[in-house]
XYZ file of C-alpha atoms in Angstrom:
682
model
C -9.533 3.932 -16.491
C -7.408 4.206 -19.659
C -8.099 0.550 -20.469
C -11.777 0.625 -19.654
C -12.995 1.107 -23.201
C -10.840 -1.691 -24.617
C -10.981 -4.247 -21.820
C -14.051 -3.896 -19.674
C -16.113 -4.758 -22.695
C -15.361 -8.371 -21.821
C -18.036 -8.085 -19.154
C -20.673 -7.761 -21.865
C -19.868 -11.280 -22.983
C -21.098 -12.808 -19.779
C -23.701 -15.504 -20.026
C -26.002 -16.431 -17.179
C -24.156 -17.694 -14.107
C -25.257 -19.661 -11.092
C -27.952 -17.934 -9.100
C -27.783 -17.152 -5.411
C -28.835 -19.769 -2.925
C -29.689 -17.302 -0.166
C -32.514 -14.841 0.275
C -31.808 -11.521 -1.371
C -32.011 -8.440 0.826
C -32.999 -5.132 -0.737
C -30.016 -3.253 -2.147
C -28.952 -0.415 0.082
C -26.182 2.103 0.475
C -22.617 0.919 0.954
C -22.127 0.285 4.634
C -19.034 -0.393 6.683
C -18.636 -3.017 9.363
C -20.059 -1.768 12.657
C -17.954 -0.134 15.349
C -16.695 -3.453 16.737
C -13.089 -4.605 16.651
C -12.533 -7.880 14.809
C -9.941 -10.571 15.476
C -9.733 -13.733 13.415
C -7.749 -15.581 10.792
C -7.383 -16.461 7.167
C -8.867 -19.867 6.547
C -8.594 -22.196 3.556
C -11.305 -24.887 3.774
C -10.008 -26.349 0.512
C -7.136 -27.817 2.587
C -9.351 -29.343 5.289
C -11.677 -32.320 5.700
C -15.221 -31.818 7.027
C -14.117 -33.213 10.392
C -11.167 -30.803 10.538
C -13.365 -27.884 9.506
C -15.785 -28.614 12.334
C -12.897 -28.804 14.803
C -11.286 -25.637 13.433
C -14.468 -23.594 13.779
C -14.945 -24.842 17.330
C -11.422 -23.685 18.139
C -12.064 -20.309 16.531
C -15.212 -19.827 18.563
C -13.440 -20.842 21.792
C -10.689 -18.320 21.016
C -13.257 -15.539 20.619
C -12.628 -15.059 16.909
C -15.244 -12.926 15.209
C -14.122 -12.971 11.555
C -12.416 -15.135 8.949
C -11.292 -14.432 5.419
C -12.004 -17.268 2.992
C -11.999 -17.957 -0.726
C -8.649 -16.516 -1.737
C -6.275 -18.479 -3.985
C -8.810 -21.241 -4.701
C -10.602 -20.500 -7.982
C -10.973 -24.167 -8.965
C -12.527 -24.960 -5.562
C -15.504 -22.881 -6.727
C -15.260 -23.573 -10.458
C -13.646 -26.893 -11.458
C -14.466 -26.350 -15.141
C -15.702 -23.576 -17.379
C -19.370 -22.912 -16.743
C -19.465 -25.291 -13.768
C -19.725 -23.828 -10.273
C -19.562 -26.025 -7.167
C -20.464 -23.853 -4.203
C -21.906 -26.517 -1.926
C -18.765 -27.233 0.119
C -18.144 -23.524 0.718
C -21.837 -22.999 1.520
C -21.573 -25.564 4.315
C -18.500 -23.864 5.816
C -20.160 -20.468 5.578
C -23.275 -21.743 7.324
C -21.260 -23.261 10.147
C -19.323 -20.025 10.572
C -22.640 -18.202 10.776
C -24.039 -20.595 13.395
C -20.966 -19.927 15.524
C -21.195 -16.149 15.267
C -18.156 -15.736 13.008
C -18.366 -13.192 10.199
C -16.760 -13.829 6.817
C -14.860 -11.774 4.262
C -15.362 -13.588 0.945
C -12.285 -13.083 -1.201
C -12.980 -13.510 -4.922
C -10.062 -15.720 -6.024
C -9.341 -14.296 -9.464
C -5.718 -15.314 -9.113
C -4.190 -17.729 -9.600
C -6.259 -18.802 -12.584
C -6.979 -22.568 -12.615
C -5.123 -24.996 -14.855
C -8.236 -25.721 -16.934
C -8.382 -22.048 -17.869
C -4.722 -21.956 -18.918
C -5.143 -25.107 -21.023
C -8.308 -23.896 -22.719
C -7.025 -20.358 -23.278
C -3.227 -20.276 -23.731
C -3.332 -16.490 -24.026
C -3.530 -16.499 -20.226
C -0.037 -18.012 -20.091
C 2.812 -15.577 -19.559
C 5.452 -14.826 -22.172
C 8.794 -13.543 -20.931
C 10.560 -10.558 -22.439
C 12.827 -12.944 -24.396
C 9.795 -14.689 -25.916
C 9.589 -17.822 -23.777
C 6.091 -19.038 -22.979
C 5.723 -20.091 -19.340
C 3.183 -22.473 -17.931
C 1.619 -21.488 -14.603
C 4.268 -22.990 -12.353
C 3.386 -20.902 -9.300
C 0.643 -18.576 -8.156
C 0.034 -15.296 -9.985
C 1.581 -16.540 -13.248
C -1.444 -15.302 -15.187
C -1.742 -12.768 -17.979
C -4.563 -10.742 -16.469
C -4.948 -8.553 -19.568
C -6.044 -11.488 -21.725
C -9.691 -11.122 -22.880
C -10.569 -14.709 -22.000
C -9.191 -14.256 -18.508
C -11.226 -11.053 -18.132
C -14.394 -12.754 -19.354
C -13.998 -15.680 -16.987
C -12.961 -13.689 -13.919
C -16.015 -11.504 -14.522
C -18.193 -14.623 -14.555
C -16.598 -15.830 -11.321
C -17.201 -12.481 -9.639
C -20.774 -12.354 -10.890
C -21.512 -15.822 -9.541
C -19.873 -15.283 -6.153
C -21.344 -11.846 -5.469
C -24.810 -13.065 -6.440
C -24.560 -16.137 -4.260
C -22.963 -14.590 -1.172
C -23.768 -10.884 -1.442
C -26.688 -11.111 0.976
C -25.672 -13.998 3.182
C -25.973 -12.868 6.824
C -22.466 -14.092 7.683
C -20.747 -12.129 4.916
C -19.384 -8.827 6.165
C -17.338 -7.813 3.086
C -15.772 -8.901 -0.188
C -12.127 -8.896 -1.225
C -10.547 -9.002 -4.673
C -7.707 -11.029 -6.237
C -5.288 -11.583 -3.378
C -1.995 -9.739 -3.982
C -2.946 -8.723 -7.506
C -0.037 -6.278 -7.546
C 2.410 -9.154 -7.166
C 1.623 -10.613 -10.570
C 3.773 -10.578 -13.688
C 4.045 -8.560 -16.860
C 3.796 -10.424 -20.168
C 5.259 -9.894 -23.650
C 3.232 -11.917 -26.154
C 2.212 -10.631 -29.576
C -1.305 -10.134 -28.194
C 0.176 -8.099 -25.329
C 2.021 -5.988 -27.875
C -1.238 -5.328 -29.752
C -2.975 -4.264 -26.545
C -0.023 -2.108 -25.499
C 0.016 -0.317 -28.865
C -3.734 0.322 -28.584
C -3.132 1.795 -25.126
C -0.400 4.063 -26.537
C -2.639 5.183 -29.402
C -5.338 6.163 -26.943
C -2.883 7.933 -24.629
C -0.833 9.830 -27.223
C -3.075 10.006 -30.294
C -0.294 10.259 -32.852
C 3.176 8.927 -33.546
C 4.550 12.466 -33.459
C 3.335 12.908 -29.884
C 4.653 9.481 -28.922
C 8.053 10.209 -30.460
C 8.338 13.380 -28.415
C 7.220 11.652 -25.223
C 9.719 8.837 -25.747
C 12.580 11.107 -26.935
C 13.077 8.788 -29.902
C 15.428 11.251 -31.607
C 18.019 9.928 -29.165
C 20.079 6.985 -30.453
C 18.176 6.735 -33.748
C 14.962 5.292 -32.333
C 12.422 7.396 -34.262
C 9.160 5.551 -34.918
C 7.603 6.016 -38.358
C 4.806 3.433 -38.028
C 2.869 1.938 -35.139
C 4.012 -1.563 -36.037
C 7.546 -0.514 -35.119
C 6.550 -0.239 -31.479
C 7.801 -3.065 -29.270
C 6.921 -3.785 -25.661
C 9.677 -2.263 -23.511
C 11.755 -4.711 -21.516
C 10.631 -4.669 -17.902
C 13.952 -6.101 -16.758
C 15.954 -3.839 -19.056
C 17.709 -2.709 -21.067
C 15.830 0.187 -22.564
C 15.106 3.903 -22.343
C 13.443 5.232 -19.234
C 10.498 6.946 -20.928
C 9.302 3.655 -22.383
C 9.821 1.784 -19.132
C 7.499 4.221 -17.338
C 4.774 3.692 -19.943
C 5.172 -0.078 -19.672
C 4.521 0.102 -15.941
C 1.621 2.508 -16.487
C 0.060 0.116 -18.984
C 0.210 -2.836 -16.598
C -1.063 -0.647 -13.780
C -4.096 0.242 -15.867
C -4.589 -3.421 -16.782
C -4.511 -4.357 -13.109
C -6.966 -1.641 -12.128
C -9.234 -2.779 -14.943
C -9.458 -6.238 -13.349
C -10.315 -4.670 -10.004
C -13.057 -2.605 -11.623
C -14.556 -5.708 -13.255
C -14.805 -7.306 -9.816
C -16.041 -4.088 -8.249
C -18.780 -3.697 -10.852
C -20.039 -7.187 -10.025
C -20.200 -6.231 -6.340
C -22.022 -3.008 -7.129
C -24.635 -4.938 -9.082
C -25.149 -7.788 -6.643
C -23.999 -6.661 -3.199
C -24.031 -2.860 -3.199
C -24.175 -2.595 0.597
C -21.085 -4.743 1.230
C -17.731 -3.011 1.753
C -14.515 -4.087 0.063
C -11.533 -5.240 2.138
C -8.774 -6.578 -0.115
C -5.119 -7.523 0.133
C -3.790 -5.964 -3.064
C -0.010 -5.454 -2.562
C 0.153 -2.458 -4.853
C 3.778 -1.712 -3.926
C 5.190 -5.041 -5.130
C 8.342 -4.531 -7.180
C 7.327 -7.343 -9.520
C 4.476 -5.412 -11.108
C 2.636 -3.128 -8.706
C 0.050 -0.553 -9.715
C -1.003 3.044 -9.096
C -3.243 2.442 -6.084
C -3.256 5.929 -4.571
C -4.450 7.486 -7.823
C -7.439 5.165 -8.110
C -8.219 3.391 -4.817
C -11.483 5.163 -4.012
C -13.075 3.457 -7.025
C -12.646 -0.099 -5.662
C -11.776 0.176 -1.956
C -13.863 1.091 1.068
C -11.243 0.251 3.730
C -7.485 0.467 3.476
C -6.234 -3.086 3.926
C -3.067 -5.079 3.424
C -0.961 -7.967 4.644
C 1.044 -6.831 7.665
C 4.445 -8.529 7.646
C 6.618 -5.581 8.602
C 9.461 -5.993 11.041
C 9.913 -2.322 11.850
C 7.422 0.236 13.071
C 8.147 2.979 10.535
C 7.800 0.691 7.508
C 4.684 -0.913 8.968
C 2.998 2.372 9.830
C 3.877 3.882 6.458
C 2.347 0.993 4.522
C -0.740 0.916 6.749
C -1.369 4.611 6.207
C -0.486 4.444 2.512
C -3.200 1.820 2.019
C -5.616 4.011 3.960
C -4.820 7.145 1.939
C -7.451 9.765 2.687
C -10.235 7.306 3.545
C -12.223 8.087 6.711
C -12.899 4.387 7.366
C -10.780 2.257 9.725
C -8.014 0.043 8.365
C -7.964 -3.740 8.196
C -5.090 -6.189 8.189
C -6.480 -8.833 5.870
C -3.345 -10.823 6.573
C -1.383 -10.412 9.787
C 1.832 -12.064 10.843
C 1.465 -14.857 13.351
C 4.643 -16.665 12.447
C 6.408 -16.233 9.150
C 8.450 -17.907 6.458
C 10.849 -20.119 8.365
C 9.898 -18.252 11.559
C 7.730 -19.939 14.157
C 6.945 -16.720 16.010
C 7.929 -14.759 19.101
C 5.669 -14.770 22.125
C 3.951 -11.432 22.527
C 4.951 -10.162 19.075
C 1.564 -10.557 17.369
C -0.162 -8.914 20.308
C 2.246 -5.987 20.220
C 1.779 -5.446 16.485
C -1.976 -5.828 16.983
C -2.001 -2.914 19.406
C 0.265 -1.024 17.038
C -2.453 -1.538 14.442
C -5.057 -0.108 16.822
C -2.822 2.901 17.338
C -2.920 3.420 13.546
C -6.707 3.205 13.304
C -7.194 -0.504 12.600
C -10.503 -2.273 13.099
C -9.759 -5.853 12.104
C -6.798 -8.209 11.906
C -6.707 -11.721 10.539
C -3.819 -14.057 11.278
C -2.018 -15.628 8.354
C -2.896 -18.287 8.666
C -5.142 -20.441 10.874
C -3.738 -23.855 9.998
C -0.146 -24.158 8.808
C -0.075 -25.510 5.260
C 1.238 -29.005 4.592
C 2.138 -28.328 0.966
C 2.644 -25.588 -1.562
C 4.886 -22.552 -1.586
C 4.111 -21.572 2.016
C 4.447 -24.935 3.749
C 7.117 -23.473 6.065
C 5.148 -20.323 6.881
C 3.814 -21.030 10.348
C 0.259 -20.252 11.461
C -1.815 -20.747 14.603
C -2.332 -24.508 14.233
C 0.753 -26.644 13.662
C 1.229 -29.164 10.865
C -0.048 -31.992 13.086
C -3.274 -30.094 13.867
C -2.069 -29.213 17.374
C -2.885 -25.643 18.489
C 0.267 -23.616 19.103
C 0.737 -21.020 21.838
C -0.062 -18.466 19.123
C -3.734 -19.440 19.171
C -3.819 -18.569 22.875
C -2.115 -15.244 22.167
C -4.664 -14.400 19.503
C -7.428 -15.435 21.919
C -5.981 -12.942 24.406
C -6.091 -10.257 21.730
C -9.716 -11.100 20.949
C -10.676 -10.857 24.616
C -8.820 -7.597 25.216
C -10.074 -5.999 22.016
C -13.638 -6.806 23.035
C -13.113 -4.567 26.072
C -11.453 -1.836 24.015
C -14.558 -1.434 21.855
C -16.036 0.516 24.755
C -12.972 2.754 25.116
C -12.854 4.563 21.788
C -11.553 1.869 19.441
C -11.364 1.602 16.486
C -9.564 4.881 16.791
C -10.566 7.732 14.499
C -7.615 9.342 12.728
C -7.493 13.045 11.953
C -4.071 13.530 10.361
C -2.618 17.003 10.562
C 0.273 16.231 8.218
C 0.496 14.432 4.862
C 3.471 12.850 3.122
C 3.426 12.454 -0.653
C 3.832 9.058 -2.284
C 3.711 8.401 -6.026
C 3.757 5.121 -7.958
C 5.010 6.993 -11.003
C 7.811 8.750 -9.110
C 8.865 5.460 -7.566
C 8.866 3.816 -10.998
C 10.711 6.663 -12.699
C 13.366 6.758 -9.989
C 14.281 3.079 -10.381
C 14.460 2.172 -14.088
C 16.177 -1.047 -15.121
C 18.827 -0.505 -17.728
C 22.395 -1.478 -18.434
C 23.268 2.178 -18.965
C 21.581 3.671 -15.934
C 22.646 7.208 -15.069
C 19.462 7.635 -13.018
C 20.671 4.941 -10.618
C 23.977 6.790 -10.382
C 22.127 10.002 -9.548
C 19.438 8.620 -7.211
C 21.717 6.781 -4.812
C 19.155 7.060 -2.002
C 16.147 4.904 -2.994
C 12.769 6.581 -3.227
C 11.155 4.523 -0.468
C 14.050 5.284 1.899
C 13.435 8.981 1.325
C 9.691 8.550 1.839
C 10.204 6.689 5.136
C 12.798 9.260 6.232
C 10.306 12.078 5.727
C 7.542 10.154 7.480
C 9.532 9.020 10.520
C 10.161 12.306 12.386
C 6.465 13.237 12.360
C 5.380 9.735 13.297
C 8.014 9.527 16.051
C 6.527 12.696 17.536
C 3.287 10.694 17.858
C 1.410 12.850 15.367
C -1.174 11.339 13.025
C 0.018 11.509 9.438
C -1.484 10.557 6.077
C 0.287 9.074 3.053
C -1.343 10.311 -0.153
C -0.931 11.090 -3.820
C -0.742 14.883 -3.695
C -2.203 15.227 -7.171
C -5.407 13.403 -6.269
C -6.459 14.646 -2.818
C -7.838 17.759 -1.145
C -4.718 19.142 0.521
C -6.581 21.829 2.445
C -7.378 19.351 5.245
C -3.661 19.202 6.200
C -1.638 21.783 8.095
C 1.613 20.648 6.489
C 2.419 18.609 3.384
C 5.822 16.984 2.863
C 7.043 16.049 -0.619
C 10.142 13.844 -0.267
C 12.286 12.990 -3.285
C 9.373 13.160 -5.733
C 11.660 12.706 -8.730
C 8.774 12.786 -11.247
C 6.484 15.791 -10.899
C 3.292 15.660 -12.934
C 1.243 18.741 -13.744
C -1.742 17.731 -11.602
C 0.435 17.332 -8.498
C 2.239 20.595 -9.181
C -1.034 22.455 -9.675
C -2.446 21.024 -6.440
C 0.673 22.002 -4.499
C 0.581 25.488 -6.013
C -3.069 25.962 -5.088
C -2.501 24.604 -1.564
C 0.333 27.051 -0.864
C -1.443 29.975 -2.500
C -4.416 29.388 -0.200
C -2.338 29.317 2.973
C -0.770 25.862 3.185
C 2.788 24.967 4.139
C 4.694 22.514 1.945
C 8.179 21.069 2.390
C 10.002 19.592 -0.585
C 13.345 17.815 -0.387
C 16.217 17.366 -2.836
C 15.856 15.105 -5.868
C 12.261 16.298 -6.341
C 10.654 17.596 -9.540
C 13.536 16.714 -11.846
C 11.551 14.919 -14.582
C 8.117 15.559 -16.051
C 5.263 13.201 -16.932
C 7.241 11.668 -19.805
C 10.194 10.853 -17.527
C 12.368 13.453 -19.258
C 14.221 16.171 -17.356
C 12.571 19.555 -17.248
C 14.106 22.162 -19.551
C 12.899 24.901 -17.198
C 14.273 26.025 -13.816
C 14.149 23.305 -11.194
C 12.145 22.256 -9.275
C 10.063 21.742 -12.400
C 6.637 23.438 -12.562
C 7.257 24.881 -9.075
C 10.412 26.991 -9.097
C 8.368 30.165 -8.584
C 6.329 28.638 -5.754
C 9.497 27.744 -3.845
C 11.291 30.914 -4.931
C 14.451 28.981 -5.702
C 16.409 27.364 -8.517
C 18.556 24.248 -8.248
C 21.204 23.177 -10.747
C 24.433 22.083 -9.112
C 24.579 19.118 -6.744
C 27.453 17.413 -4.943
C 28.274 14.439 -2.732
C 30.755 14.379 0.096
C 32.424 11.545 1.931
C 31.848 13.154 5.328
C 28.748 14.487 7.054
C 27.447 17.925 6.132
C 27.040 20.278 9.095
C 24.992 23.419 9.444
C 22.025 25.148 11.018
C 18.290 25.313 10.509
C 17.178 28.211 12.629
C 18.719 27.653 16.064
C 19.139 23.892 15.559
C 22.396 22.260 14.476
C 22.220 19.525 11.855
C 24.584 16.782 10.711
C 23.632 14.689 7.701
C 23.485 10.928 7.383
C 23.081 11.204 3.580
C 25.878 13.426 2.330
C 24.297 14.783 -0.865
C 23.211 18.370 -1.344
C 21.863 20.637 -4.040
C 23.125 24.178 -4.332
C 20.048 26.330 -3.791
C 19.849 29.657 -5.616
C 17.141 31.751 -3.956
C 15.164 34.056 -6.212
C 12.408 35.255 -3.873
C 13.013 32.784 -1.036
C 14.658 33.510 2.320
C 17.444 31.316 3.678
C 16.445 29.285 6.766
C 19.938 28.012 7.492
C 23.296 27.274 5.884
C 25.891 24.552 5.699
C 28.942 25.432 7.750
C 31.501 23.002 6.323
C 30.855 23.525 2.597
C 32.618 26.124 0.484
C 30.413 29.169 0.069
C 28.078 28.087 2.921
C 25.106 27.371 0.612
C 21.601 27.104 2.088
C 20.448 23.989 3.896
C 16.864 25.137 3.377
C 14.905 28.097 2.070
C 11.399 29.388 2.688
C 9.276 31.363 0.248
C 5.995 33.163 0.727
C 3.647 32.390 -2.127
C 0.128 33.752 -1.872
C -1.055 33.143 1.676
C 1.220 30.168 2.315
C 4.847 29.122 2.486
C 6.980 26.712 0.486
C 10.159 25.286 2.009
C 12.869 23.591 -0.047
C 15.472 21.403 1.658
C 18.825 20.965 -0.095
C 19.399 17.392 1.103
C 17.498 14.170 0.502
C 14.908 13.450 3.182
C 16.601 12.347 6.412
C 15.479 12.595 10.042
C 18.561 14.485 11.224
C 17.595 17.396 8.958
C 13.819 17.173 8.890
C 13.148 16.612 12.590
C 14.437 20.045 13.705
C 12.708 21.659 10.718
C 9.368 20.038 11.522
C 9.599 20.889 15.194
C 10.338 24.515 14.391
C 7.034 24.654 12.479
C 4.662 22.776 14.807
C 3.743 25.693 17.043
C 3.195 28.159 14.228
C 1.092 25.710 12.231
C -0.987 24.549 15.200
C 0.312 20.976 15.025
C 0.243 19.336 18.434
C 2.707 16.494 19.100
C 1.449 13.464 20.983
C 2.822 12.064 24.235
C 6.604 12.170 24.618
C 8.136 8.699 24.211
C 11.622 7.239 23.765
C 12.703 5.931 20.377
C 10.736 2.880 19.327
C 7.783 3.538 21.650
C 4.602 4.982 20.168
C 1.593 6.476 21.924
C -1.784 8.038 21.233
C -4.411 9.523 23.522
C -7.814 7.876 23.020
C -10.799 9.187 24.980
C -8.557 10.534 27.736
C -6.498 7.339 28.079
C -3.048 6.810 26.562
C -2.115 3.702 24.587
C 1.628 2.898 24.625
C 3.231 0.332 22.303
C 6.872 -0.689 22.629
C 8.040 -1.692 19.143
C 11.739 -1.259 19.902
C 12.488 -4.956 20.570
C 13.994 -4.046 23.929
C 12.808 -2.821 27.362
C 11.914 0.855 27.654
C 11.125 3.323 30.440
C 8.666 6.085 29.577
C 8.270 9.219 31.686
C 4.671 9.934 32.661
C 3.005 12.643 34.690
C 1.793 11.639 38.141
C 0.249 8.302 39.041
C -1.574 6.214 36.440
C -3.335 2.864 36.359
C -2.607 0.313 33.641
C -5.816 -1.123 32.201
C -4.014 -4.070 30.641
C -1.584 -4.964 33.425
C -3.641 -3.810 36.407
C -0.501 -2.160 37.780
C -0.119 1.343 39.168
C 2.630 3.462 37.645
C 4.095 6.653 39.126
C 6.498 8.882 37.183
C 7.739 6.065 34.972
C 6.037 3.390 32.888
C 8.218 0.355 32.283
C 7.524 -1.749 29.191
C 9.398 -4.918 28.359
C 10.155 -5.746 24.722
C 6.841 -6.046 22.823
C 5.053 -4.547 25.822
C 1.804 -2.586 25.572
C -0.213 -0.642 28.113
C -3.176 1.692 28.357
C -2.889 4.256 31.131
C -5.660 6.208 32.760
């Protein structure tokens, strides 16, 4: 961690904290939850009376729930004042959960910070980019880089991991709910910390001036005290904006490491299952570059309305981990949305298809007050169980049976798609004079989803990774869509992968800027022009679709942008037919033992699907069961799970006669699934 030396030192200031109330088991190796499937809910006992808690747990047990997540968003429930911990109420809930056979994920509630902390230590208050100090009006309005915050969150983590690290009901810990959805701050103290971060990163003003291109527009820095915090909401130059987001990413990861170090000391055998929201536009952080340091299971809040976005985020949070995924929050209803019968069950099976092990409804009891009072859970405002509790009970019962049928499902992805926090940040700077926005008219995440979708729609397991941080040799094909910023580590890893026999596909708008967010002054794609055997300079947009061929397949674009590819050592795979000069749609280059393919258009299914399918056979990639659009399937231990996420009825062709394990029906030639329908055929 870049901030570790300057910030983690706060941990050394810890004084003794409350000791554990439960017997301490010998420390062991990090373990994962067993091979069971888990169904349960998020639960906030701080909102409930003892009588309600007793009734709630009875309802959970009757529904077959096996897990709850508790503790999040309630720091002052555990610590009403500095140095004062009140665990007794939570202890009683934990014990009752244990008596009823319900496991617990204890979420360390490091955000939002309590009001007593803000009042005692005003450095934890946020300061806006125009200098206005804000009190903590809503959750996450905390300056998590403040030393007093770091000292006190470390004490909280130390106390909670000591007390609950060996409780028999506790199955895992989680950290700082939605830490990526916090805020950046601009106080004088923040400026001092930011300058220290820059000094460590760049070493000298000369290096910083070059990285920030300060010769442009008379911005040359001649002393460190001339450095200001870049404006997160603009205006400002793009190089500085990228470093601002990097700084806050490092600050966020530093908090996670403080919590993780407490777990390692006090509960080393407990896994970590957190809801981090790294992709939040408000702040976010570079999860895929660092996640293995503080995560043992990919986990997130599942609130996606479409299958491609939901699968992408699920697999992005999993990265290259071998462990099953968890949905630490899972849509039951929603904001202003009571729910749709069968929808949670469908998305639950969709989660199983993507290697999930546990899912926890958000939330058990609908909140009476606060920001989410109209976000509807399993129990209504009047404490009456809704039909959703019955639906989740059905899931719990069915999933209990599926444990014996190969679930949680092991994923062995044959294909990887690149995702980069830094590329996403660099491709969407905020500035009044924003030529990058004029150039990158197709957002980065749209390109990433467009590259992901054709593989996923062919029912092939796929990973979402940072290509500069992972072993690429495990994948038969790597796709790099619109990776606007190309860092040296990613380029070197791609180069090595292709040289050793791998196949990589890169799409337009990739490798245009380097690590400093400045355009390469070398042939494009930067760092990799020789690997792809091509140069790109000219680019054009058309009002109408581009037509052409890739091999024997005809293509018509939905995004009408193209780069003019100039092959050096590459061979043309196909050409546009309605563009002057018929430039290449795609090229392929042999480099070492492998091949590098460059596509002239931004990532889009109409171009990439025929390209992918032309490569499957040669690369040994086997598509899954054939399904219509919006229906997804995987074979698990000889049986086939089908999930209809299309929001309409679908007929799926099948071979011969099959029996539905979920419906009990016999199907011959055709499987019919209503909207939100699921089935397992054998």
